[in-house]
Amino acid sequence: MKIFLRLVYCAVAVFLIFTMVNCSNRQKKQSTEADTKTRDAVVVQQDTSVIPGSFKENSGLKFDSSAIGAFLKTHPQFNEFGNDYLVFYRQNKFNYVWYDHKGLIESSGALLSRLDNENQEGVQKEVPYEKELMELVHNGDSINRKSADLNTELLLTGSYFYYAKKIYTGDVSALKVNWFIPKKKLSYGELLAENLTDVNFDSIENQVLLPQYANLRSFLKKYRDLEAEGGLKEIPSLPSRTVLKLKDSSGTIGDVRNALFKLGYLKTNNNSAVFDAEMTDAVNFFRQSIGLKADSTISSSVISALNVPLQNRIRQIMVNMERFRWLPGQITSPDVIVVNIPEFVLHYYESGKEVWQCDVVVGTPMTKTVIFTGDMQYIIFSPYWYVPQSIINKEVKPGMARNPNYLASHRMEWNGGNVRQLPGSSNSLCLVKFICPNSNDIYLHDTPAKSLSGEDKRAFSHGCARVSKPKDLAVRILRNDPAWTPETIEVAMHKSTETRVTLKQRVPVYIGYWTAFVDKNGHLNFRDDVYDRDNNVLEMLMAAK
């Protein structure tokens, strides 16, 4: 059964390919061994031992349609699902779906187990009418278990709709937190029909949520367990400008070793205070997981990251699980570009697999890069830079007032009442720009300021994303066009006039914001909240009912 009624942009389904982990396996019914281990860490055990029946599309047990309106009057928290109720039951000819002639069916036990363990999904456990439902279902040998009870039936359906909304699409309004990638829309009734047929919730989850979600959920459990065991010992700060490296000996090294072992970066802990080869690998993995270069040293940045309270990390995981709920779980485009703003990295995917990445420079906190999606339609080699009016007013006109040769000295010229900068390596867009038309005028481009790409934190632009390897990106995008070889691209990048290339197949571009994610090697990553957006999502997530 097809689950999606409508996706505002079909290509959004690709988005979070950035999920980075095993997206190509999304269509498979059998998971890889690694995926199975991830799911097993968080699987909810379903108590179905006393639920005898099984779902039939036409149970033969009917009720009057007017009962839905009467039920909603006494259960107003389900009013938002009023239309979902009517559409679903009309399609099922107002048959009971949670009962057959033997009693409650197996799916009811699976749903109740999910509701009872809802906090494992990184949300506040707040199930409407939970006490009423549990009393009806678990009341010993009550007739409600063995004979169709309408109140129980409609409570189960409303609880499923509630769960699907909260876990599969998210409770937080994405637009309220400046997220302009269209949020997915699901038919809760179609989801329910499929889940009644296939009791395994994981099969539905695999259709509507990206693998990244389940991977984060497994780490959520790990961090909660670690916190319950007492957490991590705070590590003393290093003296200013001090770094620890291979063969150094220090009590701090022992503390770092213990923390890395508990976090899973070391397989064993020999409690040594000596920085050995095994420690070097673990330190480098950890450095990369927080966005630092793998330079084999323990620095103050490493210590600070290890000292972040586990509760803070738990909340960070929860926030990003919510962001992943907003995204469709289906992949439809052969090529996809994903830019993760806090990571300062562009990821390129072919057929669901990450094949290439490069560093990017994004907007400053004052000139934030916008979170959005659009299709790349064309590439411009040797581009003119059309100077924004704000920069003309703030920089160009004052410069001209001071220096009559300002335009010429900056290789600029007037163009129909505007100012543009001539093509060339000193041009602000440098040698190439990649255009996905959008109302925010955000695009990817080359930059003459190459040194900024070497920084660990790269929020320096006016809002666009500056690509550190623009020629390589152009070669990859145009790889199937015989007219555009690496050599012809190189020539076009160094002309004195623009060359515009319209793409034969558009490439979806997703510019998103994730401060916690699992990379393609299965490592949990954290990044600084460069635009201070996590707290807003967290507050709304905690307030959601």
XYZ file of C-alpha atoms in Angstrom:
545
model
C 0.000 0.000 0.000
C 1.385 3.358 -0.843
C 2.001 5.363 2.292
C 2.507 8.929 1.150
C -0.592 10.975 0.274
C 1.502 13.859 -0.857
C 5.031 15.202 -0.412
C 5.360 18.888 -0.992
C 8.529 18.255 -2.916
C 9.063 14.701 -4.060
C 12.788 15.235 -4.077
C 12.731 15.931 -0.386
C 12.519 12.200 -0.055
C 16.159 12.134 -0.886
C 17.079 14.593 1.688
C 18.888 13.206 4.420
C 20.478 10.946 2.365
C 22.792 12.779 4.526
C 21.771 10.087 6.836
C 25.049 8.923 5.634
C 24.537 5.377 6.766
C 23.231 2.556 4.598
C 20.667 4.628 2.657
C 21.134 2.377 -0.314
C 19.671 -0.487 1.697
C 16.433 1.363 2.357
C 14.525 -0.578 -0.263
C 15.704 -3.969 0.940
C 13.571 -6.105 3.157
C 16.589 -7.689 4.831
C 18.926 -5.447 6.794
C 22.672 -5.772 6.866
C 24.201 -7.264 9.965
C 25.286 -3.796 11.108
C 21.772 -2.418 10.754
C 20.399 -5.378 12.689
C 22.765 -4.705 15.564
C 21.729 -1.062 15.621
C 18.044 -1.944 15.755
C 18.563 -4.662 18.343
C 20.023 -2.107 20.736
C 16.739 -0.255 20.924
C 14.064 -2.750 19.857
C 10.901 -2.710 21.947
C 9.820 -6.127 23.161
C 6.188 -6.617 22.217
C 3.876 -8.404 24.639
C 1.471 -10.279 22.414
C 1.165 -13.482 24.411
C -2.472 -12.869 25.328
C -3.637 -11.168 22.151
C -5.145 -14.005 20.112
C -6.571 -12.469 16.936
C -5.131 -11.313 13.627
C -6.143 -8.438 11.329
C -8.648 -8.981 8.540
C -9.637 -6.157 6.196
C -13.280 -7.027 6.763
C -13.703 -8.331 10.292
C -17.474 -8.545 9.952
C -17.788 -6.531 13.170
C -19.339 -3.189 12.284
C -20.302 0.001 14.123
C -22.339 3.088 13.274
C -20.316 5.946 11.749
C -21.937 8.482 14.108
C -20.059 6.861 16.962
C -16.845 8.585 15.865
C -18.258 12.063 16.466
C -19.630 11.045 19.838
C -16.284 9.541 20.801
C -14.360 12.692 19.847
C -16.653 14.821 21.992
C -15.527 12.867 25.047
C -11.903 12.598 23.843
C -11.121 16.079 22.478
C -7.335 15.521 22.399
C -7.956 13.345 19.355
C -9.990 16.027 17.541
C -7.050 16.863 15.265
C -7.419 13.356 13.833
C -11.154 13.667 13.171
C -10.764 13.508 9.392
C -8.246 10.683 9.674
C -10.803 8.665 11.648
C -13.537 9.197 9.072
C -11.378 8.478 6.021
C -9.833 5.380 7.587
C -13.045 3.800 8.787
C -14.950 4.719 5.656
C -12.321 2.839 3.647
C -12.786 -0.094 6.029
C -16.599 0.134 5.752
C -16.810 0.945 9.469
C -15.533 -2.460 10.486
C -13.656 -2.905 13.730
C -9.959 -3.233 12.882
C -8.444 -3.981 16.297
C -10.792 -6.919 16.923
C -11.785 -10.090 15.194
C -14.139 -12.805 16.435
C -11.471 -14.051 18.846
C -10.895 -10.672 20.494
C -8.179 -8.038 20.340
C -5.636 -8.748 17.611
C -1.865 -8.941 17.875
C -1.245 -5.428 16.587
C -2.893 -3.946 19.679
C -0.178 -5.452 21.871
C 2.522 -4.089 19.580
C 1.012 -0.593 19.730
C 0.605 -0.638 23.509
C 4.235 -1.680 23.886
C 5.365 1.203 21.656
C 3.275 3.690 23.602
C 4.615 2.387 26.905
C 8.200 2.781 25.683
C 7.722 6.070 23.884
C 10.541 7.763 25.782
C 12.989 5.503 23.926
C 12.178 7.624 20.872
C 13.645 10.748 22.444
C 10.337 12.472 23.195
C 8.358 13.313 26.298
C 6.084 10.404 27.188
C 2.639 11.987 27.083
C 0.011 9.598 25.732
C -3.561 10.960 25.667
C -6.047 8.813 27.613
C -3.335 6.254 28.340
C -4.741 5.284 31.727
C -8.227 4.749 30.288
C -6.880 2.641 27.435
C -4.675 0.493 29.653
C -7.519 -0.164 32.090
C -9.771 -1.271 29.256
C -7.195 -3.546 27.664
C -5.552 -4.990 30.779
C -8.639 -5.482 32.946
C -8.194 -9.209 33.509
C -10.759 -11.293 31.601
C -12.840 -8.242 30.792
C -15.296 -8.491 27.923
C -13.253 -5.656 26.363
C -10.543 -8.171 25.485
C -12.768 -10.906 24.133
C -15.648 -8.998 22.569
C -15.489 -5.914 20.380
C -15.652 -2.767 22.503
C -16.082 0.456 20.550
C -14.413 2.726 23.100
C -11.327 0.513 23.144
C -11.364 0.320 19.348
C -11.408 4.091 18.860
C -8.901 4.703 21.663
C -6.452 2.337 19.958
C -6.935 4.059 16.616
C -6.490 7.542 18.113
C -3.414 6.365 20.003
C -1.923 5.040 16.770
C -2.606 8.333 14.971
C -1.021 10.177 17.902
C 2.052 7.916 17.839
C 2.454 8.191 14.062
C 2.295 11.970 14.189
C 4.712 12.317 17.084
C 7.283 9.729 16.027
C 6.995 9.601 12.241
C 6.472 13.297 11.422
C 7.464 15.151 14.603
C 5.570 17.459 16.939
C 7.666 20.594 16.476
C 6.746 23.105 13.766
C 9.766 23.191 11.466
C 8.909 26.637 10.109
C 8.983 28.099 13.613
C 12.661 27.188 13.840
C 13.554 28.549 10.368
C 13.612 25.156 8.681
C 12.469 25.677 5.092
C 12.900 22.136 3.831
C 9.270 21.022 3.397
C 8.167 18.777 6.246
C 6.832 15.418 5.110
C 3.118 14.688 5.155
C 1.804 11.195 5.858
C -1.584 9.516 5.762
C -1.975 8.155 9.275
C -4.843 5.969 8.088
C -2.752 4.342 5.362
C 0.056 3.817 7.843
C -2.370 2.161 10.258
C -3.783 -0.131 7.581
C -0.302 -1.268 6.672
C 0.749 -1.682 10.295
C -2.334 -3.779 11.022
C -1.320 -6.075 8.194
C 2.349 -6.177 9.196
C 2.581 -6.140 12.997
C 6.295 -5.313 12.916
C 6.608 -1.581 13.523
C 10.168 -1.640 12.191
C 8.971 -2.313 8.648
C 6.846 0.847 8.728
C 9.631 2.828 10.354
C 11.965 1.811 7.546
C 9.611 3.397 5.033
C 8.975 6.713 6.752
C 12.198 7.409 8.668
C 15.762 7.536 7.403
C 18.357 5.139 8.872
C 19.955 8.089 10.631
C 16.992 8.200 13.010
C 17.418 4.605 14.228
C 21.168 5.087 14.510
C 20.731 8.149 16.723
C 18.148 6.279 18.784
C 20.651 3.526 19.530
C 23.177 6.103 20.736
C 20.474 7.787 22.807
C 20.051 4.531 24.695
C 23.810 4.140 25.082
C 24.254 7.657 26.492
C 21.301 7.260 28.851
C 22.709 3.963 30.108
C 26.117 5.552 30.578
C 24.579 8.423 32.528
C 22.661 5.970 34.728
C 25.940 4.210 35.501
C 27.454 7.413 36.853
C 28.570 9.148 33.682
C 32.107 10.313 32.959
C 34.646 11.745 35.351
C 35.397 15.402 34.698
C 38.885 15.790 33.264
C 41.088 18.662 34.529
C 41.848 21.358 31.960
C 45.250 21.425 30.300
C 47.602 24.366 30.872
C 47.402 27.017 28.156
C 48.809 25.898 24.766
C 49.621 22.437 26.121
C 48.944 19.376 23.961
C 49.589 15.732 24.755
C 50.932 13.418 22.072
C 52.315 9.930 21.439
C 54.616 8.612 24.220
C 53.684 11.418 26.641
C 52.792 10.347 30.166
C 50.223 12.120 32.319
C 47.358 11.473 34.696
C 45.201 13.366 32.208
C 45.979 10.719 29.585
C 44.603 8.071 31.940
C 41.420 10.113 32.420
C 41.014 10.591 28.676
C 41.625 6.881 28.088
C 38.893 5.954 30.553
C 36.420 8.380 28.936
C 37.183 7.130 25.418
C 36.728 3.545 26.592
C 33.326 4.265 28.115
C 32.236 6.122 24.990
C 33.268 3.198 22.797
C 36.322 4.640 21.060
C 38.627 2.115 22.792
C 37.833 -1.598 22.822
C 39.848 -2.242 25.979
C 41.143 -0.124 28.841
C 44.613 -0.934 30.182
C 44.424 2.071 32.564
C 47.818 3.262 31.334
C 48.807 6.894 31.744
C 51.050 6.628 28.658
C 49.877 7.905 25.274
C 50.345 4.720 23.198
C 49.489 3.734 19.606
C 46.063 2.351 20.522
C 45.283 5.620 22.264
C 46.338 7.538 19.147
C 43.716 5.846 16.968
C 40.989 6.429 19.560
C 41.927 10.091 19.980
C 41.832 10.646 16.219
C 38.412 9.001 15.903
C 37.129 11.224 18.692
C 38.679 14.369 17.222
C 36.987 13.681 13.896
C 33.671 13.043 15.665
C 33.699 16.604 17.027
C 34.909 18.225 13.801
C 38.622 18.519 14.541
C 41.508 17.394 12.376
C 42.954 13.990 13.241
C 46.345 15.276 14.360
C 46.937 12.592 17.049
C 46.964 15.045 19.955
C 44.935 15.642 23.092
C 44.230 19.365 23.148
C 42.093 21.605 25.316
C 39.333 21.253 22.678
C 39.345 17.482 23.167
C 39.152 17.851 26.951
C 36.301 20.368 26.669
C 34.306 18.061 24.412
C 34.791 15.099 26.760
C 33.623 17.253 29.665
C 30.298 18.181 28.060
C 27.698 16.733 30.473
C 26.058 13.574 29.162
C 22.644 15.124 29.745
C 23.570 17.864 27.268
C 24.583 15.268 24.701
C 21.365 13.332 25.300
C 19.339 16.452 24.594
C 21.427 17.160 21.505
C 20.635 13.682 20.178
C 16.923 14.168 20.923
C 16.838 17.491 19.062
C 18.380 15.983 15.957
C 16.128 12.928 16.073
C 13.265 15.398 15.852
C 14.848 17.101 12.842
C 15.152 13.734 11.121
C 11.451 13.056 11.778
C 10.579 15.971 9.527
C 12.217 14.328 6.527
C 10.735 11.749 4.146
C 12.394 8.358 4.253
C 12.250 7.556 0.531
C 15.102 8.172 -1.908
C 14.200 9.051 -5.478
C 17.064 10.961 -7.115
C 20.260 9.336 -8.466
C 22.466 12.277 -7.403
C 21.998 14.388 -4.301
C 24.039 17.113 -2.640
C 23.677 17.681 1.100
C 25.347 20.522 2.974
C 25.326 20.253 6.760
C 25.813 23.769 8.114
C 27.241 22.954 11.597
C 29.540 20.323 10.063
C 30.828 22.737 7.372
C 30.825 19.854 4.880
C 29.200 19.121 1.509
C 28.288 15.468 0.900
C 27.708 14.056 -2.590
C 25.549 10.951 -3.032
C 25.125 8.694 -6.030
C 22.364 6.065 -5.896
C 22.044 6.535 -2.151
C 25.738 6.138 -1.322
C 28.116 8.877 -0.288
C 30.892 8.968 -2.873
C 32.589 12.283 -2.207
C 32.708 15.196 0.193
C 34.486 18.494 0.637
C 34.689 21.311 3.145
C 32.500 24.376 2.802
C 32.409 27.827 4.344
C 28.917 28.880 5.477
C 27.319 32.108 6.671
C 28.278 33.819 9.879
C 25.826 33.891 12.808
C 24.872 37.387 11.615
C 24.437 36.328 7.965
C 23.126 32.799 8.439
C 22.987 30.320 5.586
C 19.315 29.487 5.040
C 18.034 25.931 5.609
C 16.243 24.976 2.397
C 16.101 22.612 -0.568
C 16.200 23.300 -4.275
C 17.243 21.712 -7.567
C 20.580 22.649 -9.085
C 19.720 23.607 -12.658
C 22.873 25.090 -14.125
C 26.537 25.871 -13.568
C 28.234 29.133 -14.517
C 31.949 29.054 -15.270
C 33.974 32.296 -15.032
C 30.964 34.079 -13.532
C 30.384 37.762 -13.059
C 29.639 38.659 -9.464
C 26.599 40.890 -9.293
C 27.205 42.907 -6.152
C 24.208 42.924 -3.774
C 22.625 46.307 -3.188
C 23.455 46.137 0.516
C 27.163 45.807 -0.284
C 26.936 48.589 -2.894
C 25.509 50.890 -0.238
C 27.817 49.856 2.601
C 31.090 49.314 0.749
C 31.129 50.289 -2.933
C 29.653 53.802 -2.792
C 31.741 54.862 0.233
C 34.791 53.412 -1.561
C 34.029 55.383 -4.725
C 33.662 58.541 -2.662
C 37.171 58.022 -1.279
C 38.775 56.789 -4.493
C 37.544 57.642 -8.033
C 39.330 54.496 -9.318
C 37.639 52.220 -6.771
C 35.663 50.257 -9.381
C 38.638 49.697 -11.683
C 40.934 48.706 -8.815
C 38.413 46.053 -7.760
C 37.778 44.901 -11.352
C 34.198 46.148 -11.145
C 31.946 47.935 -13.610
C 28.508 49.487 -13.783
C 25.924 47.293 -15.463
C 22.458 48.716 -16.005
C 22.414 50.631 -12.748
C 24.045 47.791 -10.821
C 27.634 46.872 -10.129
C 29.259 43.655 -11.203
C 32.755 42.259 -10.776
C 34.520 40.887 -13.851
C 35.317 37.164 -14.134
C 38.631 35.977 -12.775
C 40.378 34.398 -9.820
C 39.984 37.563 -7.723
C 36.228 37.641 -8.320
C 34.272 37.049 -5.107
C 32.692 33.977 -6.716
C 36.087 33.042 -8.158
C 35.914 30.571 -11.077
C 32.527 28.843 -10.863
C 29.115 28.980 -9.215
C 26.385 26.362 -8.951
C 22.827 27.629 -9.183
C 19.688 26.154 -7.639
C 17.163 28.999 -8.015
C 15.541 29.974 -4.725
C 13.917 32.986 -3.107
C 16.828 33.393 -0.685
C 19.409 33.791 -3.479
C 21.617 31.155 -1.842
C 23.972 29.148 -4.052
C 27.257 27.230 -3.992
C 30.380 28.860 -5.375
C 34.150 28.960 -5.537
C 36.061 31.491 -3.433
C 39.357 33.377 -3.671
C 39.703 33.092 0.141
C 41.036 29.529 0.024
C 42.715 29.668 3.441
C 39.383 29.816 5.281
C 38.580 26.271 4.132
C 41.405 25.021 6.343
C 39.810 26.259 9.551
C 38.015 23.813 11.855
C 35.082 26.221 12.218
C 34.112 27.782 8.917
C 31.274 30.280 9.380
C 32.627 33.279 7.466
C 30.440 33.939 4.410
C 27.602 36.367 3.717
C 25.201 33.407 3.530
C 26.141 31.360 0.462
C 28.166 28.155 0.741
C 31.746 28.453 -0.493
C 33.016 25.155 -1.866
C 36.641 24.183 -1.194
C 36.929 21.928 -4.291
C 34.716 23.555 -6.920
C 36.346 21.980 -9.981
C 35.989 18.490 -8.520
C 32.330 19.209 -7.791
C 31.763 20.419 -11.360
C 33.501 17.346 -12.787
C 31.300 15.058 -10.688
C 28.058 16.813 -11.611
C 28.917 16.818 -15.348
C 30.562 13.373 -15.435
C 27.883 11.926 -17.739
C 28.011 14.799 -20.234
C 30.674 14.020 -22.888
C 30.902 17.706 -23.808
C 32.285 18.515 -20.373
C 35.510 16.715 -19.602
C 37.868 17.811 -16.809
C 39.910 19.578 -19.485
C 37.021 21.560 -20.989
C 35.867 22.466 -17.492
C 39.333 23.792 -16.674
C 39.330 25.956 -19.799
C 35.853 27.313 -19.082
C 36.862 28.232 -15.532
C 39.589 30.563 -16.827
C 37.825 32.510 -19.560
C 37.164 36.240 -19.535
C 33.458 35.724 -20.199
C 30.757 33.648 -18.560
C 29.830 30.162 -19.763
C 26.494 28.832 -18.611
C 25.847 25.079 -18.646
C 22.273 23.867 -18.197
C 22.223 20.480 -16.480
C 20.581 17.646 -18.412
C 19.408 16.215 -15.106
C 18.805 18.480 -12.149
C 20.549 17.668 -8.887
C 18.615 18.147 -5.628
C 20.522 20.248 -3.093
C 19.639 20.138 0.590
C 21.148 22.626 2.972
C 20.336 21.423 6.468
C 21.297 21.768 10.095
C 22.295 18.761 12.237
C 24.464 19.059 15.325
C 24.337 15.313 16.041
C 24.517 12.593 13.409
C 26.082 9.214 12.705
C 28.723 9.229 9.976
C 29.211 6.628 7.257
C 31.622 4.726 9.528
C 28.988 4.369 12.261
C 30.524 6.925 14.629
C 28.343 9.371 16.543
C 29.302 12.951 15.707
C 28.591 16.183 17.538
C 29.046 19.722 16.254
C 28.749 23.136 17.855
C 25.378 24.834 17.523
C 26.817 27.663 15.407
C 23.475 29.430 14.920
C 22.144 28.723 18.429
C 19.133 26.793 17.141
C 19.112 23.621 19.230
C 17.580 25.204 22.329
C 14.508 26.432 20.454
C 13.821 22.952 19.096
C 14.446 21.393 22.512
C 12.036 23.758 24.269
C 9.309 23.047 21.730
C 10.015 19.309 21.875
C 9.730 19.265 25.659
C 6.543 21.342 25.543
C 4.856 19.142 22.913
C 1.928 17.125 24.222
